[in-house]
C-alpha angles and dihedrals in degrees: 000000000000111000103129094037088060092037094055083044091063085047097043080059099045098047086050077057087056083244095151105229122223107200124182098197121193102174097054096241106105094080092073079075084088083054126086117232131226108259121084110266093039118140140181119229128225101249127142114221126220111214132322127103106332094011121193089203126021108246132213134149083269100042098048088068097067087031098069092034088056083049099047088043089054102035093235128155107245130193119195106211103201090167089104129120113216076058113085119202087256084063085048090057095045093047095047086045102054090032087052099047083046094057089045109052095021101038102121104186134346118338126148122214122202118198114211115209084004095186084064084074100020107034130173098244099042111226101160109050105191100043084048087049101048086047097055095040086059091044097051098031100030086092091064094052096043091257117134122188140202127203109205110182137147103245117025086219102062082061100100094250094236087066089038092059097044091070119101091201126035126180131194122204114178096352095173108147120090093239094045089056091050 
């Protein structure tokens, strides 16, 4: 319905506004951004992209850490590929958690985070505290620190509605459901 395709359209302008992009990418197709595309004036980006199927780096809950300080001290775009399988959706939390508390306390400038499958991480009914908590915190306190975020999920009911209202834009593709529309 379109999400991740309008979503890689507002970091395909930031980055042609040299923004560096921090993406946490749960579906393994952010890293096409490096690809150019077919019209005329398509171009790919210079990103470096952290696991996933044709990784530039290896990535780990240990690993991502380093990773998105590396990323922050340079000023490169990052995306975090966690479509991987030898990464369980315990190693997704982990590696949004520590990358978020990074951003948050290490950011130094302008940077914009978007956040694939985003109720994995910040999820209605709240299972896992501290990944919540780092999520929200960047959420509520990222602007401070020059650090934008976008939530990208299926269904805007499944955000945890605390992060949700926290957003100064929100924008609907395909809401069909009757508690989506509400």
């Amino acid at each position: 319905s379109g999400k991740t395709y309008t979503a890689k359209g507002v970091a395909e302008q930031l980055l042609d506004l040299n923004i560096p992009i921090i993406v946490f990418d749960a579906i393994g197709v952010w890293r096409y951004l490096k690809t150019p595309g077919d019209h005329a004036h398509a171009k790919g980006y210079k990103v470096v992209v952290a696991g996933g199927e044709h990784p530039d780096l290896p990535l780990t809950p240990k690993s991502a850490p380093e990773i998105v300080r590396a990323a922050i001290k340079e000023n490169i775009p990052l995306i975090i590929d966690l479509y991987d399988s030898k990464l369980s959706k315990a190693d997704w939390r982990r590696i949004v958690q520590a990358s978020f508390r990074i951003l948050l306390y290490e950011n130094k400038g302008l940077r914009h985070v978007f956040l694939e499958e985003s109720a994995e991480f910040a999820p209605q009914k709240v299972t896992d505290g501290e990944t919540y908590a780092e999520v929200e915190k960047l959420a509520r306190m990222g602007g401070n620190k020059g650090v934008g975020i976008t939530f990208i999920n299926q269904r805007a009911q499944e955000l945890n509605k605390a992060v949700l209202e926290l957003c100064d834009n929100v924008v609907l593709l395909r809401q069909r459901g009757s508690h989506a529309i509400d």
